[in-house]
Amino acid sequence: MIVADKKPVEEIIEYVQGCKKILVLGCNECVTVCEAGGKKEVGVLASALRMYFLNQGEDVKIDEVTLERQCDHEYLEEIRDVADEYDAIVSLACGVGVQFMAEKYHSVPIYPGVNTCFLGATEQRGLWTERCQACGNCMLAITGGICPVSRCAKRILNGPCGGSSNGKCEIDSNLDCAWQLIIDRLKALGRLEDYEKICSIKDWSTDRAGGPRKVVREDVQI
Amino acid sequence: MRLTYPTSIKIVRVPCTGKVDIIHMLRAFEKGADGVCVIGCMEGDCHFKSGNFRARKRVEQVQKILTTVGIGGDRVKMYNLSSGEGPTFARYANEIHEIIMELGPNPIKLKKKQAA
């Protein structure tokens, strides 16, 4: 899932200064799971904003809505009739949702309420770690299901490097060396011969370096 | 024992302090409460293992939010007690009452009155 983190309330207050009607818009997907932009967080932010403006003696109306998703036309359409009524919309969705909102609703400024961080997993409650960099050319099949692109600090494809020590990475003694994990995993699977294969130069044209990407699937297009 | 505690305090019973969420405390302030005091079981004695620890973290988050919005983070406080400690409950109740009396009324309540 996409992992996001809450933005400080001060920053959001700065965005919406001077607005008289604000919509705090949550998303029921990834940001709900990582407890940054779901219905609960919408309630907390809206309450904080209400108290702030009341304390400033300003009469500001703050509404709360949480959509199923903010990265799909049909769900964004749910606020079509009311979006223009607001002076600002604070979207607690990931960067995708904020941008999709902004593309759809031109007359209202859309402000981000979270910092979108990475594609990751919930290791435990309150701890999310990166697992994928969406490089567009998955090599997990030969690395025992552990991604050197996202989990190795150097993204090296034939590791480990000289900075690997006791299974940890040189950038942080608490960070596992991805290549140590790969070797251990391949050993456990009895597939160490995969480690012997030299990985040739990766085609990075599918990565972000090639500019904004798109996936076109004519088979599912209507 | 016939202990007394300030009549300004309204008790809201919850099954465990772990049930108390950030929004519950914020709503109380939004509605004009001058302070919120969360009283959980002693640390290590939670029937649900970590409810009181969760509550403490939430109280800390509420303190930060209240400071940011200008209400004052000192208006919310967490205490730990066992159910057999009546005198300590009365002491804590008096303590939070004193703290709130010193801080004065919730500024939102005053602003709402002025606006009305």
Tab-separated table of C-alpha atoms in Angstrom:
chain	number	residue	atom	x	y	z
A	1	MET	CA	0.000	0.000	0.000
A	2	ILE	CA	0.929	3.651	-0.220
A	3	VAL	CA	2.251	4.782	3.144
A	4	ALA	CA	1.695	8.348	4.245
A	5	ASP	CA	2.365	10.306	7.403
A	6	LYS	CA	0.341	13.094	8.972
A	7	LYS	CA	1.347	16.659	8.256
A	8	PRO	CA	1.706	18.944	11.279
A	9	VAL	CA	-1.556	20.744	12.053
A	10	GLU	CA	0.357	24.079	11.988
A	11	GLU	CA	1.243	23.547	8.340
A	12	ILE	CA	-2.355	22.822	7.384
A	13	ILE	CA	-3.577	25.844	9.355
A	14	GLU	CA	-1.202	27.975	7.308
A	15	TYR	CA	-2.652	26.637	4.040
A	16	VAL	CA	-6.231	27.401	4.952
A	17	GLN	CA	-5.802	30.819	6.552
A	18	GLY	CA	-8.488	33.206	5.381
A	19	CYS	CA	-10.868	30.481	4.158
A	20	LYS	CA	-14.441	30.580	5.403
A	21	LYS	CA	-15.603	27.140	4.346
A	22	ILE	CA	-13.280	24.168	4.346
A	23	LEU	CA	-13.787	20.536	3.445
A	24	VAL	CA	-11.541	17.947	5.076
A	25	LEU	CA	-11.612	15.001	2.726
A	26	GLY	CA	-10.385	11.566	3.770
A	27	CYS	CA	-9.749	8.406	1.805
A	28	ASN	CA	-10.841	4.928	2.861
A	29	GLU	CA	-7.936	3.089	1.287
A	30	CYS	CA	-4.176	3.058	2.013
A	31	VAL	CA	-4.107	6.181	4.184
A	32	THR	CA	-6.796	4.688	6.406
A	33	VAL	CA	-4.688	1.586	6.961
A	34	CYS	CA	-1.602	3.627	7.810
A	35	GLU	CA	-3.715	5.833	10.103
A	36	ALA	CA	-2.870	9.079	8.357
A	37	GLY	CA	-5.913	10.054	6.324
A	38	GLY	CA	-8.936	7.901	7.117
A	39	LYS	CA	-12.252	8.860	8.666
A	40	LYS	CA	-10.743	8.996	12.137
A	41	GLU	CA	-7.940	11.334	11.112
A	42	VAL	CA	-10.421	13.494	9.206
A	43	GLY	CA	-12.396	13.896	12.432
A	44	VAL	CA	-9.303	14.815	14.445
A	45	LEU	CA	-8.020	17.352	11.913
A	46	ALA	CA	-11.449	18.917	11.424
A	47	SER	CA	-11.887	19.213	15.187
A	48	ALA	CA	-8.436	20.803	15.571
A	49	LEU	CA	-9.171	23.290	12.776
A	50	ARG	CA	-12.581	24.137	14.227
A	51	MET	CA	-11.034	24.841	17.623
A	52	TYR	CA	-8.236	26.888	16.107
A	53	PHE	CA	-10.567	29.157	14.148
A	54	LEU	CA	-13.032	29.460	17.032
A	55	ASN	CA	-10.159	30.503	19.268
A	56	GLN	CA	-9.119	33.092	16.687
A	57	GLY	CA	-12.671	34.410	16.723
A	58	GLU	CA	-13.200	33.491	13.085
A	59	ASP	CA	-16.404	31.977	11.837
A	60	VAL	CA	-15.199	29.101	9.659
A	61	LYS	CA	-17.352	26.166	8.624
A	62	ILE	CA	-15.474	22.904	8.442
A	63	ASP	CA	-17.084	19.822	6.934
A	64	GLU	CA	-15.857	16.237	6.955
A	65	VAL	CA	-16.243	13.681	4.186
A	66	THR	CA	-14.375	10.431	3.626
A	67	LEU	CA	-14.519	8.925	0.163
A	68	GLU	CA	-14.030	5.289	-0.690
A	69	ARG	CA	-11.025	6.301	-2.824
A	70	GLN	CA	-9.676	9.549	-4.201
A	71	CYS	CA	-7.859	7.971	-7.133
A	72	ASP	CA	-10.981	6.951	-9.076
A	73	HIS	CA	-13.373	9.134	-11.044
A	74	GLU	CA	-16.557	7.594	-9.707
A	75	TYR	CA	-15.759	8.195	-6.050
A	76	LEU	CA	-14.518	11.737	-6.642
A	77	GLU	CA	-17.782	12.476	-8.426
A	78	GLU	CA	-19.568	12.038	-5.097
A	79	ILE	CA	-18.565	15.569	-4.091
A	80	ARG	CA	-19.283	17.103	-7.529
A	81	ASP	CA	-22.359	19.002	-6.296
A	82	VAL	CA	-20.733	20.432	-3.186
A	83	ALA	CA	-17.058	20.950	-4.089
A	84	ASP	CA	-17.573	24.477	-5.449
A	85	GLU	CA	-19.101	25.619	-2.175
A	86	TYR	CA	-15.764	25.417	-0.398
A	87	ASP	CA	-12.919	27.921	-0.242
A	88	ALA	CA	-10.443	25.097	0.268
A	89	ILE	CA	-10.340	21.314	0.332
A	90	VAL	CA	-7.768	19.586	2.514
A	91	SER	CA	-7.278	16.129	1.075
A	92	LEU	CA	-5.896	13.506	3.420
A	93	ALA	CA	-5.354	11.106	0.524
A	94	CYS	CA	-1.928	10.273	-0.865
A	95	GLY	CA	-0.336	12.507	-3.479
A	96	VAL	CA	-2.269	10.650	-6.166
A	97	GLY	CA	-5.599	11.526	-4.596
A	98	VAL	CA	-4.664	15.169	-4.050
A	99	GLN	CA	-3.599	15.545	-7.688
A	100	PHE	CA	-6.607	13.709	-9.070
A	101	MET	CA	-8.847	15.962	-6.994
A	102	ALA	CA	-7.038	19.048	-8.287
A	103	GLU	CA	-7.412	17.840	-11.878
A	104	LYS	CA	-11.117	17.323	-11.431
A	105	TYR	CA	-12.056	20.396	-9.432
A	106	HIS	CA	-10.458	23.512	-10.868
A	107	SER	CA	-12.198	26.225	-8.922
A	108	VAL	CA	-11.175	25.108	-5.421
A	109	PRO	CA	-7.621	24.945	-4.089
A	110	ILE	CA	-6.774	21.425	-2.910
A	111	TYR	CA	-4.224	21.188	-0.115
A	112	PRO	CA	-2.411	18.030	0.984
A	113	GLY	CA	-3.060	16.943	4.540
A	114	VAL	CA	-0.476	14.159	4.587
A	115	ASN	CA	3.061	13.546	3.407
A	116	THR	CA	3.100	10.599	1.015
A	117	CYS	CA	6.129	8.502	1.905
A	118	PHE	CA	6.512	5.205	0.047
A	119	LEU	CA	5.052	1.845	-0.993
A	120	GLY	CA	5.331	-0.297	2.063
A	121	ALA	CA	3.930	-2.829	4.470
A	122	THR	CA	2.614	-2.676	8.032
A	123	GLU	CA	5.290	-4.550	9.985
A	124	GLN	CA	3.454	-3.871	13.195
A	125	ARG	CA	0.998	-1.255	14.346
A	126	GLY	CA	2.703	2.088	13.996
A	127	LEU	CA	5.623	0.732	11.987
A	128	TRP	CA	5.567	0.820	8.206
A	129	THR	CA	8.554	-0.034	6.089
A	130	GLU	CA	9.348	0.381	2.431
A	131	ARG	CA	9.064	-2.659	0.207
A	132	CYS	CA	8.734	-1.411	-3.352
A	133	GLN	CA	9.958	1.498	-5.465
A	134	ALA	CA	7.674	0.711	-8.392
A	135	CYS	CA	10.636	0.390	-10.759
A	136	GLY	CA	8.345	-1.212	-13.332
A	137	ASN	CA	10.596	-4.211	-13.961
A	138	CYS	CA	10.210	-6.637	-11.071
A	139	MET	CA	13.130	-8.902	-10.291
A	140	LEU	CA	11.768	-10.525	-7.126
A	141	ALA	CA	11.666	-13.908	-8.883
A	142	ILE	CA	15.431	-14.268	-8.746
A	143	THR	CA	16.077	-12.548	-5.439
A	144	GLY	CA	14.051	-14.833	-3.237
A	145	GLY	CA	11.190	-12.361	-2.932
A	146	ILE	CA	13.355	-9.637	-1.386
A	147	CYS	CA	13.771	-6.474	-3.416
A	148	PRO	CA	17.295	-5.066	-3.743
A	149	VAL	CA	15.935	-1.958	-5.473
A	150	SER	CA	13.852	-0.825	-2.513
A	151	ARG	CA	15.664	-2.442	0.373
A	152	CYS	CA	19.317	-1.976	-0.535
A	153	ALA	CA	20.493	1.591	0.135
A	154	LYS	CA	22.615	1.467	-3.019
A	155	ARG	CA	20.023	-0.423	-5.095
A	156	ILE	CA	22.789	-2.750	-6.214
A	157	LEU	CA	21.726	-5.779	-8.197
A	158	ASN	CA	24.714	-8.014	-7.491
A	159	GLY	CA	25.405	-7.605	-3.816
A	160	PRO	CA	26.230	-7.310	-1.075
A	161	CYS	CA	28.646	-4.415	-1.118
A	162	GLY	CA	31.585	-3.927	1.233
A	163	GLY	CA	29.392	-2.005	3.652
A	164	SER	CA	27.486	-5.091	4.740
A	165	SER	CA	28.560	-6.099	8.220
A	166	ASN	CA	27.037	-8.834	10.391
A	167	GLY	CA	23.954	-8.743	8.198
A	168	LYS	CA	23.446	-5.011	8.678
A	169	CYS	CA	23.826	-2.078	6.327
A	170	GLU	CA	26.555	0.512	6.811
A	171	ILE	CA	24.069	3.388	6.674
A	172	ASP	CA	22.272	2.198	9.800
A	173	SER	CA	23.237	-0.578	12.187
A	174	ASN	CA	19.550	-1.379	12.697
A	175	LEU	CA	18.891	-1.779	8.984
A	176	ASP	CA	19.115	-5.265	7.525
A	177	CYS	CA	21.417	-5.678	4.545
A	178	ALA	CA	19.010	-6.569	1.748
A	179	TRP	CA	21.586	-8.789	0.089
A	180	GLN	CA	22.229	-10.678	3.312
A	181	LEU	CA	18.456	-11.263	3.501
A	182	ILE	CA	18.431	-12.409	-0.122
A	183	ILE	CA	21.295	-14.867	0.424
A	184	ASP	CA	19.714	-16.232	3.620
A	185	ARG	CA	16.383	-16.646	1.883
A	186	LEU	CA	17.855	-18.331	-1.197
A	187	LYS	CA	19.818	-20.650	1.086
A	188	ALA	CA	16.637	-21.574	2.957
A	189	LEU	CA	14.892	-22.221	-0.338
A	190	GLY	CA	17.781	-24.352	-1.598
A	191	ARG	CA	18.166	-22.026	-4.553
A	192	LEU	CA	21.579	-20.529	-3.975
A	193	GLU	CA	22.319	-21.120	-7.660
A	194	ASP	CA	20.097	-18.076	-8.309
A	195	TYR	CA	22.610	-16.002	-6.371
A	196	GLU	CA	25.348	-17.190	-8.720
A	197	LYS	CA	23.548	-15.675	-11.689
A	198	ILE	CA	25.017	-12.332	-12.592
A	199	CYS	CA	22.277	-9.817	-12.947
A	200	SER	CA	22.864	-7.844	-16.106
A	201	ILE	CA	22.303	-4.119	-16.369
A	202	LYS	CA	18.720	-3.425	-15.385
A	203	ASP	CA	16.412	-1.700	-17.814
A	204	TRP	CA	15.648	1.462	-15.871
A	205	SER	CA	13.531	2.921	-18.644
A	206	THR	CA	10.478	1.634	-16.784
A	207	ASP	CA	11.585	3.460	-13.631
A	208	ARG	CA	10.824	7.084	-12.810
A	209	ALA	CA	13.974	8.170	-14.679
A	210	GLY	CA	12.044	7.855	-17.932
A	211	GLY	CA	9.598	10.550	-16.852
A	212	PRO	CA	6.005	10.095	-15.672
A	213	ARG	CA	4.836	6.597	-16.509
A	214	LYS	CA	1.602	5.078	-17.667
A	215	VAL	CA	0.173	1.605	-17.980
A	216	VAL	CA	-2.058	1.068	-20.998
A	217	ARG	CA	-4.143	-2.106	-20.932
A	218	GLU	CA	-6.187	-2.264	-24.093
A	219	ASP	CA	-7.626	-5.614	-23.020
A	220	VAL	CA	-9.529	-4.006	-20.169
A	221	GLN	CA	-10.312	-0.696	-21.809
A	222	ILE	CA	-13.909	-0.032	-22.773
B	1	MET	CA	-14.636	7.057	53.766
B	2	ARG	CA	-16.961	9.926	52.741
B	3	LEU	CA	-14.368	11.466	50.462
B	4	THR	CA	-15.356	14.405	48.344
B	5	TYR	CA	-14.135	15.613	44.986
B	6	PRO	CA	-15.032	18.792	43.077
B	7	THR	CA	-18.533	18.869	41.636
B	8	SER	CA	-17.122	20.396	38.460
B	9	ILE	CA	-15.940	16.947	37.416
B	10	LYS	CA	-18.263	14.828	35.283
B	11	ILE	CA	-17.359	11.169	35.067
B	12	VAL	CA	-17.643	9.354	31.757
B	13	ARG	CA	-17.300	5.617	32.233
B	14	VAL	CA	-15.470	3.604	29.580
B	15	PRO	CA	-14.691	-0.125	29.553
B	16	CYS	CA	-10.956	0.622	29.421
B	17	THR	CA	-8.927	3.795	28.854
B	18	GLY	CA	-7.780	2.089	25.650
B	19	LYS	CA	-11.269	2.899	24.371
B	20	VAL	CA	-10.666	6.636	24.771
B	21	ASP	CA	-9.730	8.032	21.408
B	22	ILE	CA	-8.171	11.357	20.440
B	23	ILE	CA	-11.415	12.527	18.905
B	24	HIS	CA	-13.357	11.851	22.134
B	25	MET	CA	-11.069	14.211	24.038
B	26	LEU	CA	-11.062	16.822	21.270
B	27	ARG	CA	-14.867	16.765	21.052
B	28	ALA	CA	-15.057	17.433	24.775
B	29	PHE	CA	-12.991	20.589	24.308
B	30	GLU	CA	-14.931	21.565	21.204
B	31	LYS	CA	-18.115	21.339	23.241
B	32	GLY	CA	-16.629	23.592	25.899
B	33	ALA	CA	-15.014	21.345	28.514
B	34	ASP	CA	-12.331	23.211	30.439
B	35	GLY	CA	-10.211	20.138	30.940
B	36	VAL	CA	-10.127	16.397	30.451
B	37	CYS	CA	-8.591	13.945	32.842
B	38	VAL	CA	-8.144	10.333	31.774
B	39	ILE	CA	-7.761	7.894	34.651
B	40	GLY	CA	-6.566	4.436	33.727
B	41	CYS	CA	-5.452	1.362	35.615
B	42	MET	CA	-1.937	1.161	36.994
B	43	GLU	CA	0.687	0.565	34.345
B	44	GLY	CA	1.121	-3.178	33.927
B	45	ASP	CA	-2.317	-3.863	35.426
B	46	CYS	CA	-4.467	-3.285	32.343
B	47	HIS	CA	-7.019	-6.074	31.876
B	48	PHE	CA	-6.552	-5.619	28.149
B	49	LYS	CA	-2.761	-5.534	28.505
B	50	SER	CA	-1.972	-2.188	26.916
B	51	GLY	CA	-5.134	-0.057	27.037
B	52	ASN	CA	-3.696	2.422	29.529
B	53	PHE	CA	-0.470	2.768	27.535
B	54	ARG	CA	-2.465	3.496	24.393
B	55	ALA	CA	-4.494	6.062	26.308
B	56	ARG	CA	-1.362	7.801	27.552
B	57	LYS	CA	-0.026	8.125	24.011
B	58	ARG	CA	-3.356	9.516	22.834
B	59	VAL	CA	-3.432	11.993	25.693
B	60	GLU	CA	0.040	13.156	24.640
B	61	GLN	CA	-1.182	13.639	21.068
B	62	VAL	CA	-4.169	15.631	22.285
B	63	GLN	CA	-1.836	17.786	24.377
B	64	LYS	CA	0.171	18.592	21.241
B	65	ILE	CA	-2.948	19.406	19.207
B	66	LEU	CA	-4.383	21.621	21.944
B	67	THR	CA	-1.104	23.505	22.223
B	68	THR	CA	-1.069	24.017	18.449
B	69	VAL	CA	-4.609	25.341	18.283
B	70	GLY	CA	-4.056	27.654	21.232
B	71	ILE	CA	-6.257	25.954	23.838
B	72	GLY	CA	-3.324	24.746	25.930
B	73	GLY	CA	-2.025	21.188	26.243
B	74	ASP	CA	-2.034	21.354	30.054
B	75	ARG	CA	-5.811	21.039	30.056
B	76	VAL	CA	-5.611	17.314	29.449
B	77	LYS	CA	-3.899	14.929	31.815
B	78	MET	CA	-3.546	11.205	32.370
B	79	TYR	CA	-3.426	9.497	35.743
B	80	ASN	CA	-3.103	5.866	36.757
B	81	LEU	CA	-4.938	4.336	39.701
B	82	SER	CA	-6.239	1.026	40.912
B	83	SER	CA	-9.943	0.710	41.654
B	84	GLY	CA	-9.213	0.437	45.368
B	85	GLU	CA	-7.597	3.840	45.650
B	86	GLY	CA	-10.478	6.106	46.528
B	87	PRO	CA	-8.379	8.650	48.416
B	88	THR	CA	-5.906	8.920	45.526
B	89	PHE	CA	-8.803	9.401	43.089
B	90	ALA	CA	-10.086	12.247	45.242
B	91	ARG	CA	-6.590	13.734	45.366
B	92	TYR	CA	-6.176	13.529	41.579
B	93	ALA	CA	-9.638	15.001	41.058
B	94	ASN	CA	-8.724	17.931	43.292
B	95	GLU	CA	-5.388	18.294	41.531
B	96	ILE	CA	-6.882	18.491	38.039
B	97	HIS	CA	-9.537	20.857	39.370
B	98	GLU	CA	-6.802	23.141	40.728
B	99	ILE	CA	-4.868	22.989	37.448
B	100	ILE	CA	-7.948	23.936	35.434
B	101	MET	CA	-8.927	26.694	37.861
B	102	GLU	CA	-5.483	28.155	37.400
B	103	LEU	CA	-5.670	27.907	33.607
B	104	GLY	CA	-9.116	29.460	33.527
B	105	PRO	CA	-12.039	28.541	31.297
B	106	ASN	CA	-11.688	26.977	27.876
B	107	PRO	CA	-11.140	29.963	25.526
B	108	ILE	CA	-13.421	28.368	22.929
B	109	LYS	CA	-16.312	28.443	25.371
B	110	LEU	CA	-15.789	32.164	25.855
B	111	LYS	CA	-15.504	32.824	22.114
B	112	LYS	CA	-18.689	30.847	21.481
B	113	LYS	CA	-20.507	32.927	24.112
B	114	GLN	CA	-19.224	36.153	22.579
B	115	ALA	CA	-20.341	35.050	19.113
B	116	ALA	CA	-23.826	34.086	20.344
